[in-house]
Amino acid sequence: MFITFEGIEGCGKSTQAKLLCEALIDRGFSVVLTREPGGTPAAEELRSFLLKPRNEKFPPFAELSIYEAARAFHVENLIKPSLSEGAVVICDRFTDSTLAYQGYGRGIDLSLVEWLNREATGGLKPDLTVLIDLPVEKAFRRISDRRKDRMEQEDFEFHERVRQGFLRIAEKEPERFLIVDGRKTVEEIHEEVLKAVLRRLRAL
Ligand code: TMP
């Protein structure tokens, strides 16, 4: 089973991905917890390249291409082999982030992003995607004391487009998405997510 977590920065998805991983390991599942961009040595190098703040303009097409290149390394070397071995793979961000950030956020043609997503993944899709939805003001408050990476330095309007993008993507595929209210407590969200995951695992 392939599970992804999505949402804007500060929504709490990384905490939830970790909690879910621990809960499934406790129940005897073999679990691989990974993230995008990243997850393999080459993809982690591309992550540092992508997130480093720089003085030079970063053209949206260059950004899109590098996120997709990192994904291709990750899918080929970690995600597909782990799924073939029967592991539950939990990934902090995946293709929906590219649609939301590079498509809705940067304004790149959505069908181009979808096409590259398919090429980078060989058509692999998550069985379940947890979208943790949080108003941008709240998310900004949560990350205000962090040293911000290149993407986090983008303005409110950019992150609002990303948030609305995620909601539109989820609307189009209600059977794949679980939308959770990010204003709930960490424990409440974890319980909601675990319940949905166990229900799906039992149905396999
Ligand atoms: P993270 O720090 O939340 O793990 O994500 C790294 C940043 O990269 C975050 O700002 C979202 C962004 N991102 C994209 O813009 N496109 C993508 O395809 C992915 C996977 C992440």
Coordinates of C-alpha atoms and ligand atoms in Angstrom, one line a residue:
M1 CA 0.0 0.0 0.0
F2 CA 1.3 3.4 -1.0
I3 CA 0.2 6.3 1.2
T4 CA 1.1 10.0 0.7
F5 CA 0.7 13.1 2.9
E6 CA 0.1 16.5 1.3
G7 CA -0.5 20.1 2.4
I8 CA 1.1 23.5 2.7
E9 CA 4.2 24.0 4.9
G10 CA 3.4 24.0 8.6
C11 CA 0.3 21.9 8.2
G12 CA 1.7 19.1 10.3
K13 CA 2.1 16.4 7.7
S14 CA 5.6 15.3 8.6
T15 CA 4.6 14.7 12.2
Q16 CA 1.6 12.7 11.0
A17 CA 3.6 10.7 8.6
K18 CA 6.0 9.7 11.4
L19 CA 3.1 8.9 13.8
L20 CA 1.4 6.7 11.2
C21 CA 4.7 4.9 10.5
E22 CA 5.2 4.1 14.2
A23 CA 1.6 2.9 14.6
L24 CA 1.8 0.6 11.7
I25 CA 5.2 -0.8 12.8
D26 CA 3.6 -1.5 16.2
R27 CA 0.9 -3.5 14.4
G28 CA 3.5 -5.6 12.7
F29 CA 3.6 -4.1 9.2
S30 CA 6.8 -3.5 7.3
V31 CA 6.9 0.2 6.6
V32 CA 9.1 2.5 4.6
L33 CA 8.8 6.2 5.5
T34 CA 10.2 8.5 2.9
R35 CA 9.8 12.1 1.5
E36 CA 9.9 14.2 -1.6
P37 CA 11.9 15.8 -2.9
G38 CA 14.4 13.3 -1.6
G39 CA 14.4 9.7 -0.3
T40 CA 17.5 8.4 -2.1
P41 CA 21.1 9.9 -2.2
A42 CA 20.7 11.4 -5.6
A43 CA 17.2 12.8 -4.9
E44 CA 18.4 14.3 -1.6
E45 CA 21.1 16.1 -3.5
L46 CA 18.5 17.5 -5.8
R47 CA 16.4 18.5 -2.7
S48 CA 19.3 20.6 -1.3
F49 CA 19.7 22.2 -4.8
L50 CA 15.9 23.0 -5.0
L51 CA 15.5 24.4 -1.5
K52 CA 18.6 26.5 -1.1
P53 CA 17.8 30.2 -1.2
R54 CA 19.7 31.9 -4.0
N55 CA 20.1 35.3 -5.6
E56 CA 19.7 34.0 -9.2
K57 CA 16.2 33.7 -10.6
F58 CA 14.9 30.1 -10.5
P59 CA 12.8 29.6 -13.7
P60 CA 9.6 27.7 -13.0
F61 CA 10.4 25.2 -15.8
A62 CA 13.8 24.5 -14.2
E63 CA 12.1 24.0 -10.8
L64 CA 9.5 21.6 -12.3
S65 CA 12.1 19.6 -14.1
I66 CA 14.3 19.1 -11.1
Y67 CA 11.3 18.1 -8.8
E68 CA 10.4 15.5 -11.5
A69 CA 14.0 14.3 -11.8
A70 CA 14.3 13.8 -8.1
R71 CA 11.0 11.9 -8.2
A72 CA 12.2 9.6 -11.0
F73 CA 15.2 8.6 -8.9
H74 CA 13.0 8.0 -5.9
V75 CA 10.3 5.9 -7.6
E76 CA 12.9 3.8 -9.4
N77 CA 15.3 3.2 -6.5
L78 CA 13.1 3.2 -3.4
I79 CA 9.3 3.3 -3.8
K80 CA 8.8 0.7 -6.5
P81 CA 11.3 -1.9 -5.0
S82 CA 9.8 -1.4 -1.5
L83 CA 6.2 -1.9 -2.7
S84 CA 7.3 -5.0 -4.6
E85 CA 8.7 -6.4 -1.3
G86 CA 5.3 -5.9 0.3
A87 CA 6.1 -2.9 2.4
V88 CA 3.7 -0.1 3.2
V89 CA 5.3 3.0 1.8
I90 CA 4.5 6.3 3.4
C91 CA 5.7 9.3 1.5
D92 CA 5.8 12.9 2.8
R93 CA 4.7 14.7 -0.4
F94 CA 4.4 13.2 -3.9
T95 CA 2.9 14.2 -7.4
D96 CA 0.1 16.3 -5.9
S97 CA 2.6 18.7 -4.5
T98 CA 4.0 19.3 -8.0
L99 CA 0.5 20.0 -9.3
A100 CA -0.3 22.3 -6.4
Y101 CA 3.1 24.2 -6.2
Q102 CA 4.4 24.2 -9.8
G103 CA 0.9 24.0 -11.5
Y104 CA -1.5 26.1 -9.3
G105 CA 1.3 28.0 -7.5
R106 CA 3.7 28.9 -10.3
G107 CA 1.1 28.8 -13.1
I108 CA 2.6 26.1 -15.2
D109 CA 0.1 24.4 -17.5
L110 CA -1.6 21.7 -15.4
S111 CA -1.6 19.1 -18.3
L112 CA 2.2 19.5 -18.7
V113 CA 2.7 18.9 -14.9
E114 CA 0.4 15.8 -15.1
W115 CA 2.3 14.5 -18.1
L116 CA 5.6 14.8 -16.3
N117 CA 4.2 13.3 -13.2
R118 CA 3.2 10.3 -15.2
E119 CA 6.6 10.0 -16.9
A120 CA 8.5 10.4 -13.6
T121 CA 6.4 7.7 -11.8
G122 CA 5.7 5.3 -14.6
G123 CA 2.0 5.9 -13.8
L124 CA 2.3 4.9 -10.1
K125 CA -0.4 6.5 -8.0
P126 CA -1.0 6.5 -4.2
D127 CA -3.7 4.2 -2.8
L128 CA -4.5 6.9 -0.2
T129 CA -3.5 10.5 0.0
V130 CA -4.0 12.4 3.3
L131 CA -4.4 16.1 2.7
I132 CA -4.0 18.1 5.8
D133 CA -5.8 21.4 5.1
L134 CA -4.8 24.5 7.1
P135 CA -5.5 28.2 6.5
V136 CA -2.3 30.0 5.3
E137 CA -2.3 32.5 8.2
K138 CA -2.2 29.7 10.7
A139 CA 0.5 27.8 8.8
F140 CA 2.6 31.0 8.5
R141 CA 2.3 31.5 12.2
R142 CA 3.6 28.0 12.9
I143 CA 6.7 28.3 10.7
S144 CA 7.5 31.9 11.6
D145 CA 10.5 30.9 13.8
R146 CA 12.0 28.6 11.3
R147 CA 14.9 29.6 9.0
K148 CA 12.9 29.6 5.8
D149 CA 14.0 27.6 2.7
R150 CA 13.5 28.9 -0.9
M151 CA 9.9 27.7 -1.2
E152 CA 8.9 28.9 2.3
Q153 CA 10.1 32.4 1.4
E154 CA 7.3 32.7 -1.2
D155 CA 4.5 35.2 -0.2
F156 CA 1.0 34.6 1.2
E157 CA -0.7 34.7 -2.2
F158 CA 1.5 31.9 -3.6
H159 CA 0.7 29.7 -0.6
E160 CA -3.0 30.5 -0.9
R161 CA -2.9 29.4 -4.6
V162 CA -1.2 26.2 -3.5
R163 CA -3.7 25.6 -0.7
Q164 CA -6.7 26.1 -3.1
G165 CA -4.9 23.9 -5.6
F166 CA -4.6 21.0 -3.2
L167 CA -8.4 21.3 -2.4
R168 CA -9.3 21.3 -6.1
I169 CA -7.1 18.2 -6.8
A170 CA -8.7 16.4 -3.8
E171 CA -12.2 17.4 -5.1
K172 CA -11.5 15.6 -8.4
E173 CA -10.5 12.3 -6.8
P174 CA -12.6 12.0 -3.6
E175 CA -12.0 8.2 -3.4
R176 CA -8.2 8.6 -3.2
F177 CA -8.2 11.6 -0.7
L178 CA -8.8 11.9 3.0
I179 CA -9.0 15.6 3.8
V180 CA -8.3 16.4 7.4
D181 CA -8.8 19.7 9.2
G182 CA -5.3 20.7 10.2
R183 CA -6.6 22.9 13.1
K184 CA -7.4 19.7 15.0
T185 CA -4.9 18.4 17.6
V186 CA -2.0 16.1 16.6
E187 CA -3.7 13.2 18.4
E188 CA -7.1 13.8 16.8
I189 CA -5.6 13.9 13.3
H190 CA -3.5 10.8 14.0
E191 CA -6.6 8.8 15.1
E192 CA -8.5 9.9 12.0
V193 CA -5.7 8.9 9.7
L194 CA -4.9 5.6 11.4
K195 CA -8.6 4.6 11.2
A196 CA -8.8 5.3 7.5
V197 CA -5.5 3.5 6.8
L198 CA -6.4 0.4 8.8
R199 CA -9.8 0.2 7.1
R200 CA -8.1 0.2 3.7
L201 CA -5.4 -2.3 4.7
R202 CA -8.1 -4.7 5.9
A203 CA -9.9 -4.3 2.6
L204 CA -6.8 -5.4 0.6
Ligands
TMP1 P1 8.9 19.9 2.7 O1 10.0 20.8 3.3 O2 7.5 20.2 3.1 O3 9.3 18.5 2.7 O4 8.9 20.2 1.1 C1 9.8 20.8 0.4 C2 9.3 22.0 -0.4 O5 9.2 21.6 -1.8 C3 7.9 22.5 0.0 O6 8.0 23.9 -0.1 C4 7.0 22.0 -1.1 C5 8.0 21.9 -2.3 N1 7.6 21.0 -3.4 C6 7.3 21.5 -4.6 O7 7.2 22.7 -4.8 N2 7.0 20.6 -5.6 C7 7.1 19.2 -5.4 O8 6.8 18.4 -6.4 C8 7.4 18.7 -4.1 C9 7.5 17.3 -3.9 C10 7.7 19.7 -3.1

